[in-house]
Coordinates of N, CA and C in Angstrom, one line a residue:
Chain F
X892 N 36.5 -38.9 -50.8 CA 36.4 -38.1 -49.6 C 37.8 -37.9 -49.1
X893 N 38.1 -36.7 -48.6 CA 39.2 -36.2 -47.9 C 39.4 -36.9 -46.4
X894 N 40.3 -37.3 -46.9 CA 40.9 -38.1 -45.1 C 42.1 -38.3 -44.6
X895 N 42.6 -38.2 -43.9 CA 43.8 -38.9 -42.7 C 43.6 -39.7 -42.2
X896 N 44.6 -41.0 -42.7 CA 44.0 -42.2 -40.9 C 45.7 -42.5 -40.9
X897 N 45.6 -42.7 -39.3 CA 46.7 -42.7 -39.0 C 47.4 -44.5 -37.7
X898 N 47.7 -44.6 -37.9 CA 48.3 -45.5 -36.9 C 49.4 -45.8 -36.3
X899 N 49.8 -46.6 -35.3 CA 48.8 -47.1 -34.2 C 47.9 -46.3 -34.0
X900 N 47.1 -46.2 -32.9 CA 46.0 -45.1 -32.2 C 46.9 -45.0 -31.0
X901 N 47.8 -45.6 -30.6 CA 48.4 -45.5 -29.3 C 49.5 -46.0 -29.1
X902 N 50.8 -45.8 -28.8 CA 52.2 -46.5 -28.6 C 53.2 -46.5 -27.1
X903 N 53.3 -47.3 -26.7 CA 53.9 -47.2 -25.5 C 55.2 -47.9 -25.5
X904 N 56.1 -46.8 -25.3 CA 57.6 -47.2 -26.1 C 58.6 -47.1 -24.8
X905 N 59.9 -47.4 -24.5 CA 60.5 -47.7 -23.4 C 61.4 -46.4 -23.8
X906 N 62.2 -45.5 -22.6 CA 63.1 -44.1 -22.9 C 64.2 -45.1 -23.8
X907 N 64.5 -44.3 -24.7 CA 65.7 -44.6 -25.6 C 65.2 -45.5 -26.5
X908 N 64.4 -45.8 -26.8 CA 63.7 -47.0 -27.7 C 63.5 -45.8 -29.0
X909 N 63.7 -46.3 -30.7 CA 62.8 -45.2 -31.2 C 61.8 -46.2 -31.7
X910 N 60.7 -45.2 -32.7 CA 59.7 -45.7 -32.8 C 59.1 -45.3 -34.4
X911 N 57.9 -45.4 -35.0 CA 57.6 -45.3 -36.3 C 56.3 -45.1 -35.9
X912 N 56.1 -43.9 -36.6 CA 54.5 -43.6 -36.7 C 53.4 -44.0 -38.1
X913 N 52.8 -44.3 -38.2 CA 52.0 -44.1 -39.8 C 51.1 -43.1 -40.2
X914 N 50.8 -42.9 -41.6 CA 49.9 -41.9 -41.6 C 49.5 -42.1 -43.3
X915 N 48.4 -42.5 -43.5 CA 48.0 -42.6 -45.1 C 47.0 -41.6 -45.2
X916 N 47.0 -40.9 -46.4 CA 45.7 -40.0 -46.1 C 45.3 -39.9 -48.4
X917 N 44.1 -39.7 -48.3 CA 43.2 -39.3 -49.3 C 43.4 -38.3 -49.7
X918 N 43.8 -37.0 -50.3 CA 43.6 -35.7 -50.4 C 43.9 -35.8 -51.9
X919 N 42.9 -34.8 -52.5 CA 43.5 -34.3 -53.7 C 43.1 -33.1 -53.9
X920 N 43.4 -32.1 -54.4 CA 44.5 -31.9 -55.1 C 45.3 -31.5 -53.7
X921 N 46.8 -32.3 -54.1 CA 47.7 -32.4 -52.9 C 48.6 -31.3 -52.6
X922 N 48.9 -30.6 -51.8 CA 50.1 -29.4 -51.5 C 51.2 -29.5 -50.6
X923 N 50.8 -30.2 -49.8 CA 51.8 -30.5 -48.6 C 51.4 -31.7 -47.2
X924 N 52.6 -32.0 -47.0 CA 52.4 -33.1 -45.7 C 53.2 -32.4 -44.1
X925 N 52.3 -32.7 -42.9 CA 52.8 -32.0 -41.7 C 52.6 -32.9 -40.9
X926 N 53.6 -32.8 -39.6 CA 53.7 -33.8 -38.9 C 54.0 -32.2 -37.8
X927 N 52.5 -32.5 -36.6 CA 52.3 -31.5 -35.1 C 52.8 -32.5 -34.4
X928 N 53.3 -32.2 -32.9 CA 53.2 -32.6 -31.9 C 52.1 -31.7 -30.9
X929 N 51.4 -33.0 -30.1 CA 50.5 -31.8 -29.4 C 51.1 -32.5 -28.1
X930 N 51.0 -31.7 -27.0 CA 51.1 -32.2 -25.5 C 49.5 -31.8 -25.2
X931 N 49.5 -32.6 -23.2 CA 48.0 -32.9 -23.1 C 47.6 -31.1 -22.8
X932 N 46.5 -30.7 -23.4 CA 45.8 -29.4 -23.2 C 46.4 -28.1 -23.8
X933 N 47.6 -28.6 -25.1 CA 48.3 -27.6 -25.6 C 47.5 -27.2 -27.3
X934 N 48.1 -26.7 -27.3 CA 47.8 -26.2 -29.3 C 49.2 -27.0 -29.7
X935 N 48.7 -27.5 -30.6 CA 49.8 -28.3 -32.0 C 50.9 -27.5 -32.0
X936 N 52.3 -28.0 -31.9 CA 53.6 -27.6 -32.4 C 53.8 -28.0 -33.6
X937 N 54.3 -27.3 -34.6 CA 54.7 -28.2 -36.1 C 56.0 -28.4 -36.0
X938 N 56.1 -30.1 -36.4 CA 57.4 -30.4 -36.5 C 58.3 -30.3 -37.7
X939 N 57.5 -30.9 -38.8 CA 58.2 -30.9 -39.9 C 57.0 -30.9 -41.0
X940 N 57.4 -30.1 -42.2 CA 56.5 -29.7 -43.5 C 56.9 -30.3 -44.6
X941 N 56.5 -30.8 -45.5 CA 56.8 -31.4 -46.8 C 55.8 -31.0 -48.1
X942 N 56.6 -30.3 -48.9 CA 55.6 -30.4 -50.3 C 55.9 -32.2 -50.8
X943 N 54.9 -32.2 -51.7 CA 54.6 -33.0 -52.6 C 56.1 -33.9 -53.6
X944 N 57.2 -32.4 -53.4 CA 58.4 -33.3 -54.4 C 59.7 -33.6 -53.4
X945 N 59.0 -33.2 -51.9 CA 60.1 -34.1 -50.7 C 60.0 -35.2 -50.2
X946 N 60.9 -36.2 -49.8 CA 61.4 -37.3 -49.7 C 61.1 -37.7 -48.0
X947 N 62.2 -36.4 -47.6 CA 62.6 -36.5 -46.1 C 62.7 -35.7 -45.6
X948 N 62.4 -35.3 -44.3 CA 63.0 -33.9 -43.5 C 62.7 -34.2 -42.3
X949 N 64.1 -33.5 -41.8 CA 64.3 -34.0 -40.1 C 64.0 -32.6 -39.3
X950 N 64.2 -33.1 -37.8 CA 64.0 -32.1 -36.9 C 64.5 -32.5 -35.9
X951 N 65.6 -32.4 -35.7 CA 66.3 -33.2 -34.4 C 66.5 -34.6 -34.5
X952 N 65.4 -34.9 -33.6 CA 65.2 -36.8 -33.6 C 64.1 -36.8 -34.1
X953 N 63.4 -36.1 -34.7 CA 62.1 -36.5 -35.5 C 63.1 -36.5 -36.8
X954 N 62.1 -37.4 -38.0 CA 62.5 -37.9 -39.1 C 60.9 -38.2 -39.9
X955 N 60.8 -37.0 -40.7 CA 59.5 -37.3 -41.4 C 59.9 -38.1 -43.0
X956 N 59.2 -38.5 -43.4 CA 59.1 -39.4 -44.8 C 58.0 -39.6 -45.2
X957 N 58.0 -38.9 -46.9 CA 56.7 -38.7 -47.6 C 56.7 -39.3 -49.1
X958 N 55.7 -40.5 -49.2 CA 55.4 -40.9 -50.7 C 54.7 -40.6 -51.3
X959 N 54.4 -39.9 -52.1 CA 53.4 -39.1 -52.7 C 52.9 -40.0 -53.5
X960 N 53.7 -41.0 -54.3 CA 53.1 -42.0 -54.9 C 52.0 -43.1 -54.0
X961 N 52.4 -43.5 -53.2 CA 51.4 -44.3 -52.3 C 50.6 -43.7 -51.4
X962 N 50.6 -42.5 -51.3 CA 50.1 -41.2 -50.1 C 50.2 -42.1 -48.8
X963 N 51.5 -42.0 -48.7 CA 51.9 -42.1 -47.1 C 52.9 -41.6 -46.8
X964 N 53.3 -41.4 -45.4 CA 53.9 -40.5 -44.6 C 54.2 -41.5 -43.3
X965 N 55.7 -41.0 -42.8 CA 55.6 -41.6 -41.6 C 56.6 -40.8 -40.7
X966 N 56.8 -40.8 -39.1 CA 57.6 -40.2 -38.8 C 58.2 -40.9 -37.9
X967 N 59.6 -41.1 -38.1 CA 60.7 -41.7 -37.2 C 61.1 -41.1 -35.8
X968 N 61.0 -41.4 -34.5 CA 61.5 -40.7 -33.2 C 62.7 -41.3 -33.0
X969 N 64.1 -41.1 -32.8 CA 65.1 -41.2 -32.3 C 65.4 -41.7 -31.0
X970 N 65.8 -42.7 -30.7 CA 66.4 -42.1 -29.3 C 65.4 -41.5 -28.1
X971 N 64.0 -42.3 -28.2 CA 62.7 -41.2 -27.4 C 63.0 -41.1 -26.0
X972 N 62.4 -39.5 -25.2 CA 62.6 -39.4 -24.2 C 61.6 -38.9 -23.9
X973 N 61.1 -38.9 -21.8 CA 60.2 -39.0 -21.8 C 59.5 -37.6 -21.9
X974 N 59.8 -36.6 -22.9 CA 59.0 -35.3 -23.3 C 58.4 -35.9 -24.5
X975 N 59.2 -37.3 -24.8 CA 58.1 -37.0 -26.0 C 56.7 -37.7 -26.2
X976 N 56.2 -38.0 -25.0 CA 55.1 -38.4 -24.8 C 54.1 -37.5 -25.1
X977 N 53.7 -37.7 -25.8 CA 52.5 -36.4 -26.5 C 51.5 -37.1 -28.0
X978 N 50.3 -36.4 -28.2 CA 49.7 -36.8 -29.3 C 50.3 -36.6 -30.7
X979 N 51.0 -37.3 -31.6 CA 51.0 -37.0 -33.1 C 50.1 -36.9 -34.1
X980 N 49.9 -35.9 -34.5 CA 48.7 -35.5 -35.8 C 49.7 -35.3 -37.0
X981 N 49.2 -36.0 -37.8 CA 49.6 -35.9 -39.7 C 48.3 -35.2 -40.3
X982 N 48.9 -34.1 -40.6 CA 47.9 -33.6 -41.6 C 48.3 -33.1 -43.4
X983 N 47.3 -33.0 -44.2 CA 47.9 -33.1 -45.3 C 46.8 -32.1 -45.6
X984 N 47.3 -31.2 -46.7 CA 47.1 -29.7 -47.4 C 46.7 -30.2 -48.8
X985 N 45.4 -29.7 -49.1 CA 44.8 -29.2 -50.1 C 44.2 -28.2 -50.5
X986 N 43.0 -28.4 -51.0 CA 42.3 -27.0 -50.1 C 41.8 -26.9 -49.0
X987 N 42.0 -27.6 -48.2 CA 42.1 -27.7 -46.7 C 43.2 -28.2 -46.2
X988 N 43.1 -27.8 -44.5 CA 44.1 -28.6 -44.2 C 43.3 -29.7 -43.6
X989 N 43.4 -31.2 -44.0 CA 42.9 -31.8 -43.6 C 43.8 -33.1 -42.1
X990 N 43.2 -32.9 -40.8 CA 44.4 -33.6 -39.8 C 43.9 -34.6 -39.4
X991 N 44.4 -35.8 -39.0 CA 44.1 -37.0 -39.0 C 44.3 -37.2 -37.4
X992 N 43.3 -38.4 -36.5 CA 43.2 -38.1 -34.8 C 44.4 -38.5 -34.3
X993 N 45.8 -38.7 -34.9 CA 46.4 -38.5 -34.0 C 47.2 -39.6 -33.4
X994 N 48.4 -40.2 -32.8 CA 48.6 -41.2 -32.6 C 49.0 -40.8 -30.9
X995 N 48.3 -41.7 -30.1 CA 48.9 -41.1 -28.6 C 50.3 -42.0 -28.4
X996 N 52.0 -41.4 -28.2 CA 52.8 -41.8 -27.7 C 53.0 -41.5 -26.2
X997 N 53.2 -42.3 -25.5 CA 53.9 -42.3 -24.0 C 54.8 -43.5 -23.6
X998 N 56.1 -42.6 -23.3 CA 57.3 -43.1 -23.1 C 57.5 -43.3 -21.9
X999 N 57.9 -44.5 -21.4 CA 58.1 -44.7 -19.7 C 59.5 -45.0 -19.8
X1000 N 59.5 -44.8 -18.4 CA 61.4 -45.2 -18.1 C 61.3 -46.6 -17.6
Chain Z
X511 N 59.4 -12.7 -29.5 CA 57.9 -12.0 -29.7 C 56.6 -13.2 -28.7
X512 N 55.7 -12.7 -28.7 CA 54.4 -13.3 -27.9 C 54.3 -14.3 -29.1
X513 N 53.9 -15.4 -28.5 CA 53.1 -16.4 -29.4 C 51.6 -16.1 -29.8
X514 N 50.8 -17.4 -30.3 CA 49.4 -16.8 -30.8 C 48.6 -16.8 -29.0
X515 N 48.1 -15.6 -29.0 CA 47.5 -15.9 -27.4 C 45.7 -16.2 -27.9
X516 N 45.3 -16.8 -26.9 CA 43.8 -16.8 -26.7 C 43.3 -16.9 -25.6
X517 N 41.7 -16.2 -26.1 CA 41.1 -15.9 -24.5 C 39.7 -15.9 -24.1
X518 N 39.1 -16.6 -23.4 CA 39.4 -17.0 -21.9 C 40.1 -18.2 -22.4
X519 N 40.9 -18.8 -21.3 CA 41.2 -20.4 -20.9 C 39.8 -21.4 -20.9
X520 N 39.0 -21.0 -20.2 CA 38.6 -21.8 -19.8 C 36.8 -21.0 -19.9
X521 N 35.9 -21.9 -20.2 CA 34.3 -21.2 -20.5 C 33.7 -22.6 -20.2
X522 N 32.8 -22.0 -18.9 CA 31.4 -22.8 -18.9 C 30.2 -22.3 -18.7
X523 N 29.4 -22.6 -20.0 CA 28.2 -22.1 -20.4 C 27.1 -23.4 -20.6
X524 N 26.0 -22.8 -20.8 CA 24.8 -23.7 -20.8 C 24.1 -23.5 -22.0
X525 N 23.6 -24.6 -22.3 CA 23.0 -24.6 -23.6 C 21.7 -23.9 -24.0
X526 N 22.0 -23.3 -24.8 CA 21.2 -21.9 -25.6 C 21.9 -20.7 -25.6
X527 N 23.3 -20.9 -24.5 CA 23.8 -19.3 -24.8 C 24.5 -19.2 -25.9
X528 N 25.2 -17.9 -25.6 CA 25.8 -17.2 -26.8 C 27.7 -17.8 -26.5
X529 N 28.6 -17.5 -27.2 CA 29.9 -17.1 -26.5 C 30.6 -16.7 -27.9
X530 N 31.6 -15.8 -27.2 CA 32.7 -15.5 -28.2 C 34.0 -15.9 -27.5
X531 N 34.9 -16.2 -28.2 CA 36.6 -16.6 -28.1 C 37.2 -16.0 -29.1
X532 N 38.1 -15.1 -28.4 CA 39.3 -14.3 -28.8 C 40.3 -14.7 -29.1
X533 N 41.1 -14.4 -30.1 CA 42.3 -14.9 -30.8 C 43.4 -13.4 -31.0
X534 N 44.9 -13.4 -30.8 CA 45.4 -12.7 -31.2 C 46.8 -13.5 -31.9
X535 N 46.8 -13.0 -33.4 CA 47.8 -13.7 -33.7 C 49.4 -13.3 -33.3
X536 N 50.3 -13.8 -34.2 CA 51.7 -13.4 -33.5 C 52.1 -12.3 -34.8
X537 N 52.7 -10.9 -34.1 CA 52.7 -10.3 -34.6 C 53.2 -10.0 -36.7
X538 N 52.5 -10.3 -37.4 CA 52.9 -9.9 -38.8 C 51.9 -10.9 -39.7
X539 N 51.7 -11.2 -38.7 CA 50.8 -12.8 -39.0 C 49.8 -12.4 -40.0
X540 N 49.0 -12.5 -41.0 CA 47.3 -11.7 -41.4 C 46.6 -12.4 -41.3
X541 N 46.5 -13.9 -41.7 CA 46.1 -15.0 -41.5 C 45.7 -15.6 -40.1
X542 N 44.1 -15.5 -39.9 CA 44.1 -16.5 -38.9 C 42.7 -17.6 -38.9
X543 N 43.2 -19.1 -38.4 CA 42.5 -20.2 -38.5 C 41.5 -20.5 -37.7
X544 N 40.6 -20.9 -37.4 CA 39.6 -21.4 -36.3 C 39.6 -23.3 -36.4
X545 N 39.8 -23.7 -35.1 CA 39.4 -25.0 -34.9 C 38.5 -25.9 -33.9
X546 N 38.1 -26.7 -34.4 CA 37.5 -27.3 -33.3 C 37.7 -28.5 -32.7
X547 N 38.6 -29.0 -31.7 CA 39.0 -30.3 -31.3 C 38.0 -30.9 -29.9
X548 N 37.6 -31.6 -30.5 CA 36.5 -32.8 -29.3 C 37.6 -33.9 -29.1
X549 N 38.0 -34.0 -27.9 CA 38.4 -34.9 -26.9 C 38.7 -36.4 -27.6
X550 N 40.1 -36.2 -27.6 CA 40.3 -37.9 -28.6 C 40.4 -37.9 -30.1
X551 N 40.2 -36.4 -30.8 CA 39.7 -36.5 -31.9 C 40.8 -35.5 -32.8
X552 N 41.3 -35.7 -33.7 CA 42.2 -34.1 -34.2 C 41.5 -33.1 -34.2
X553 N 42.0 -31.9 -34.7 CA 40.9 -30.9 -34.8 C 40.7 -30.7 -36.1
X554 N 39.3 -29.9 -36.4 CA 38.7 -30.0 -37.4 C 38.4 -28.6 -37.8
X555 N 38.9 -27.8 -39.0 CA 38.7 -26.6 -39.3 C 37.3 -25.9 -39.5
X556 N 37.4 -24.5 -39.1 CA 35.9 -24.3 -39.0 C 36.0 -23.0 -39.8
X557 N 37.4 -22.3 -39.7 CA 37.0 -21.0 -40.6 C 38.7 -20.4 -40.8
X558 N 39.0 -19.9 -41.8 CA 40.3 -19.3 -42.3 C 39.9 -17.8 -42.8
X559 N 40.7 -16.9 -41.7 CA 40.6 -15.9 -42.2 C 41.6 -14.9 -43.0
X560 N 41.9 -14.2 -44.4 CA 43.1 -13.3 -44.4 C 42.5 -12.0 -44.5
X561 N 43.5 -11.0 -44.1 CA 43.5 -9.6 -44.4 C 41.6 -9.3 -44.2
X562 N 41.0 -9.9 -43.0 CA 40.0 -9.4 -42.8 C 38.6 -10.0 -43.4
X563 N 39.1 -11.0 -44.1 CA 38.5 -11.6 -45.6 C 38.0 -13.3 -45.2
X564 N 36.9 -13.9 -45.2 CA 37.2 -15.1 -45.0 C 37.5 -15.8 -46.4
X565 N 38.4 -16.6 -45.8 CA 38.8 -17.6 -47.1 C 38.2 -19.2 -47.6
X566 N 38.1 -19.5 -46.3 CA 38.0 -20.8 -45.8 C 36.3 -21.1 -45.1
X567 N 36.3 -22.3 -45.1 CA 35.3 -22.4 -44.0 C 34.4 -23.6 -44.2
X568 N 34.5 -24.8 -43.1 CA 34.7 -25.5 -42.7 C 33.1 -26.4 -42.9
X569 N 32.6 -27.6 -42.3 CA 31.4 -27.6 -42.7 C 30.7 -27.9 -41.3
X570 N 30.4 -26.6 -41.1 CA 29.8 -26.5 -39.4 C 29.0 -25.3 -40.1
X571 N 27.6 -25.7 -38.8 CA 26.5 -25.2 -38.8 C 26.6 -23.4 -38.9
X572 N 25.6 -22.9 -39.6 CA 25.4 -21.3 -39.1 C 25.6 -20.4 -38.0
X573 N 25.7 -21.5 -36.7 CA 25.6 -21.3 -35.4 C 26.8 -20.8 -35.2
X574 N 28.1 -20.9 -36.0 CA 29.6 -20.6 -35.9 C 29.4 -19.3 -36.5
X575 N 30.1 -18.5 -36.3 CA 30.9 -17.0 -37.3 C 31.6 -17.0 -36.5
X576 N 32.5 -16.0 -37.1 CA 33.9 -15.1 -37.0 C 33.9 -13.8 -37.9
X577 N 34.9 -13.3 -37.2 CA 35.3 -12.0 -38.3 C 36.9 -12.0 -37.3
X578 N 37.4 -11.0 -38.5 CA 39.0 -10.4 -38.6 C 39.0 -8.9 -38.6
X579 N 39.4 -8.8 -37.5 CA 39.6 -6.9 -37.2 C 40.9 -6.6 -37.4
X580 N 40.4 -5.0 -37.8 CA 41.8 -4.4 -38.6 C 43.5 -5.0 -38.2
X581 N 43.5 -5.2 -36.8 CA 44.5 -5.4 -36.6 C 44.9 -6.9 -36.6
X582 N 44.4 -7.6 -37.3 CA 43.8 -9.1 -37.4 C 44.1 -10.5 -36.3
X583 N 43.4 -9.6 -35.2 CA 42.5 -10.1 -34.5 C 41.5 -10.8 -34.7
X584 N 40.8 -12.0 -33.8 CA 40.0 -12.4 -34.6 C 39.0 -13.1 -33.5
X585 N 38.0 -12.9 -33.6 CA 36.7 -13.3 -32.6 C 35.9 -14.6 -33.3
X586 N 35.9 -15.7 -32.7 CA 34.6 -17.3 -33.2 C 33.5 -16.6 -31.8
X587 N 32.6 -16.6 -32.8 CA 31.1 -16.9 -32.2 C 30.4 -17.9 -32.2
X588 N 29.5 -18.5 -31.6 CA 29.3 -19.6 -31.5 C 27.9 -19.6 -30.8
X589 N 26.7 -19.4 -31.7 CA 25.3 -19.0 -31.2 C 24.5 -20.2 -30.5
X590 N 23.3 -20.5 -29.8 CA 22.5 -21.6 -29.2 C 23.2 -22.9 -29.1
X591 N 24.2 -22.0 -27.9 CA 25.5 -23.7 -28.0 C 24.5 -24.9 -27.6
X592 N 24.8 -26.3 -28.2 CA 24.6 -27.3 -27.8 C 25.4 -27.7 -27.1
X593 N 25.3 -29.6 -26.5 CA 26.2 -30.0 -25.3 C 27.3 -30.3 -26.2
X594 N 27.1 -30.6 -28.0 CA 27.9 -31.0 -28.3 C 29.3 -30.2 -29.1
X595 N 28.8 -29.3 -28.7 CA 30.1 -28.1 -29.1 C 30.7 -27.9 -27.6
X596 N 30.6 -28.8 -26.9 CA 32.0 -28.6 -26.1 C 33.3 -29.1 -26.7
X597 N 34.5 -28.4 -26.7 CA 35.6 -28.8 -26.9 C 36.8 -27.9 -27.0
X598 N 37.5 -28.3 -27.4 CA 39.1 -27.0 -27.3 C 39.2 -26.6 -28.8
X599 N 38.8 -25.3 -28.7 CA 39.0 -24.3 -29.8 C 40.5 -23.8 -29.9
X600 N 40.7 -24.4 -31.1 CA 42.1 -23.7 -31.1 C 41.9 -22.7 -32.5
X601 N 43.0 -21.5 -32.2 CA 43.4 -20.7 -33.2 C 44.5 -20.6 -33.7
X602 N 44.7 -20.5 -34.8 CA 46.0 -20.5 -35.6 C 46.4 -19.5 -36.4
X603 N 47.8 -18.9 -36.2 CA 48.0 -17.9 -37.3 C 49.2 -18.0 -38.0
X604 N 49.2 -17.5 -39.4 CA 50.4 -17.7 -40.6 C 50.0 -16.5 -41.5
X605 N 51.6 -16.3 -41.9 CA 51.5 -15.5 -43.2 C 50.5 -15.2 -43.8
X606 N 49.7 -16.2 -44.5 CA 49.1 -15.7 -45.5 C 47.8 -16.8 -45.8
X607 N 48.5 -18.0 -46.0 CA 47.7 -19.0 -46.9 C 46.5 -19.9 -45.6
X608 N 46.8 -19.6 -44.0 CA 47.1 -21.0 -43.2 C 47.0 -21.8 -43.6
X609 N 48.0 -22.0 -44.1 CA 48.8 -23.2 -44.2 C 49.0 -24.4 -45.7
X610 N 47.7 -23.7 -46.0 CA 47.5 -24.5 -47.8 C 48.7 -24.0 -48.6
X611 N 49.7 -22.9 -48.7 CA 50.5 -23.1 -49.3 C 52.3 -23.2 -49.1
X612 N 52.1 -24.4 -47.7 CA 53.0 -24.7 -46.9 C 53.8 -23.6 -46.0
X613 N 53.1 -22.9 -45.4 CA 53.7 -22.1 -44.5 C 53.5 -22.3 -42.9
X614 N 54.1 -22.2 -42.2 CA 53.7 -22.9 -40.8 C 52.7 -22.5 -40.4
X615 N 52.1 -23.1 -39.3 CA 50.8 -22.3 -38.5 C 51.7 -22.3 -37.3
X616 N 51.0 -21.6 -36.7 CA 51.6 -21.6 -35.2 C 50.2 -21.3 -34.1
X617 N 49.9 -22.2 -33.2 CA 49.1 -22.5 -32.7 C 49.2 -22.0 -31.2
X618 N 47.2 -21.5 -31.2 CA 47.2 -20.9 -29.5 C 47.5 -22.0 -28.5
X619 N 47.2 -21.7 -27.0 CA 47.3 -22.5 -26.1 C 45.2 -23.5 -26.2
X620 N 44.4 -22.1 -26.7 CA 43.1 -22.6 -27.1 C 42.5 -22.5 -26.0
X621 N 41.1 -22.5 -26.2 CA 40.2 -22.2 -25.1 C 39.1 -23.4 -24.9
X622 N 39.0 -23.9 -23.5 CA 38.3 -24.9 -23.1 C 36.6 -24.9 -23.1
X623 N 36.0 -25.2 -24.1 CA 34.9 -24.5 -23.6 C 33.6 -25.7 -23.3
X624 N 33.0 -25.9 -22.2 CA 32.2 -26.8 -21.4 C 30.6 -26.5 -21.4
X625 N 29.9 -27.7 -22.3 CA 28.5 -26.7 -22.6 C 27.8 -27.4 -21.3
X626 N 26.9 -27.4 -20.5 CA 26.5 -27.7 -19.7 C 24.5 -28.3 -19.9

């Protein structure tokens, strides 16, 4: 079966602290790995995209990382501030896109 | 340019009606996505449309359609709503593939919809 699971379910990190998300997922036949940020009540922003033969790819203070051998994914936050309090979804491309529920970050000062 | 817009915001309907939600993608776009996110939950694809064509399509009941108009625009229908199709419909539009052959999506604000 096709799946995402992702963890924590929830992280509560201090401003300036960074942090590590997880994300293992099931998919085959595999095309690509994506890391959204959603805010509360918004549509998903994509942060960073990865085929199958990338390693790493950044986006500011995000920092995605993909094993295709162990099908996991994870993404690094920098330096967090408090915009970056929002849901994280990993989703991974097959013949679907299949997205996983998401990790809720909120950053307090 | 305008991002992907959708419309209404916000729908509260009662169970057995009808509704449709409008989607317009961002301009060049052909491709566009349908989603369904329940509260707490990621969202869950319901239909992929290109060049007017469905591609995709998700594993939700009959009760769902869509179609893609010439200008690929794109309307979810959603017949004898139950309470449990409340949630945030989101729409997505991309080049070509949404998104299976790594091209971005770019996502609406999405429409709230409250079955009563």
């Amino acid at each position: 079966k096709n799946q995402v699971e992702q963890s924590p379910q929830s992280l509560i990190i201090l401003e300036g602290k960074n942090c590590t998300l997880q994300c293992n997922y099931t998919v085959s036949p595999f095309s690509n790995l994506r890391w959204y940020k959603q805010d509360t009540g918004r549509g998903p922003v994509s942060l960073t995209i990865m085929t199958f033969s990338e390693n790493t790819k950044s986006n500011g203070r995000y920092t995605a990382t993909l094993d295709a051998d162990t099908k996991q994914s994870s993404l690094h936050i920098t330096a967090s501030q408090l915009s970056d309090s929002a849901s994280y979804i990993c989703v991974a491309a097959g013949t679907a896109l299949i997205f996983g529920k998401g990790t809720t970050l909120s950053v307090s000062s | 340019d305008a991002g992907v817009t959708q419309s209404p915001t916000h729908l509260i309907k009662t169970r057995g009606q009808h509704v449709t939600l409008r989607c317009s993608p961002i301009s060049g776009h052909k491709s566009v996505s349908w989603y369904q996110q329940v509260l707490g939950q990621g969202p869950q694809f319901i239909f992929q449309y290109y060049e007017k064509e469905e591609r995709g399509r998700g594993n939700f009941p009959d009760r769902f359609s869509a179609r893609q108009f010439p200008n690929y625009s794109s309307e979810l229908n959603v017949n004898a709503l139950l309470l449990g199709d409340s949630a945030l419909y989101l729409c997505a539009s991309s080049f070509y593939s949404g998104g299976l052959l790594g091209e971005t999506q770019y996502f609406g604000p999405g429409t709230r919809l409250l079955v009563l």
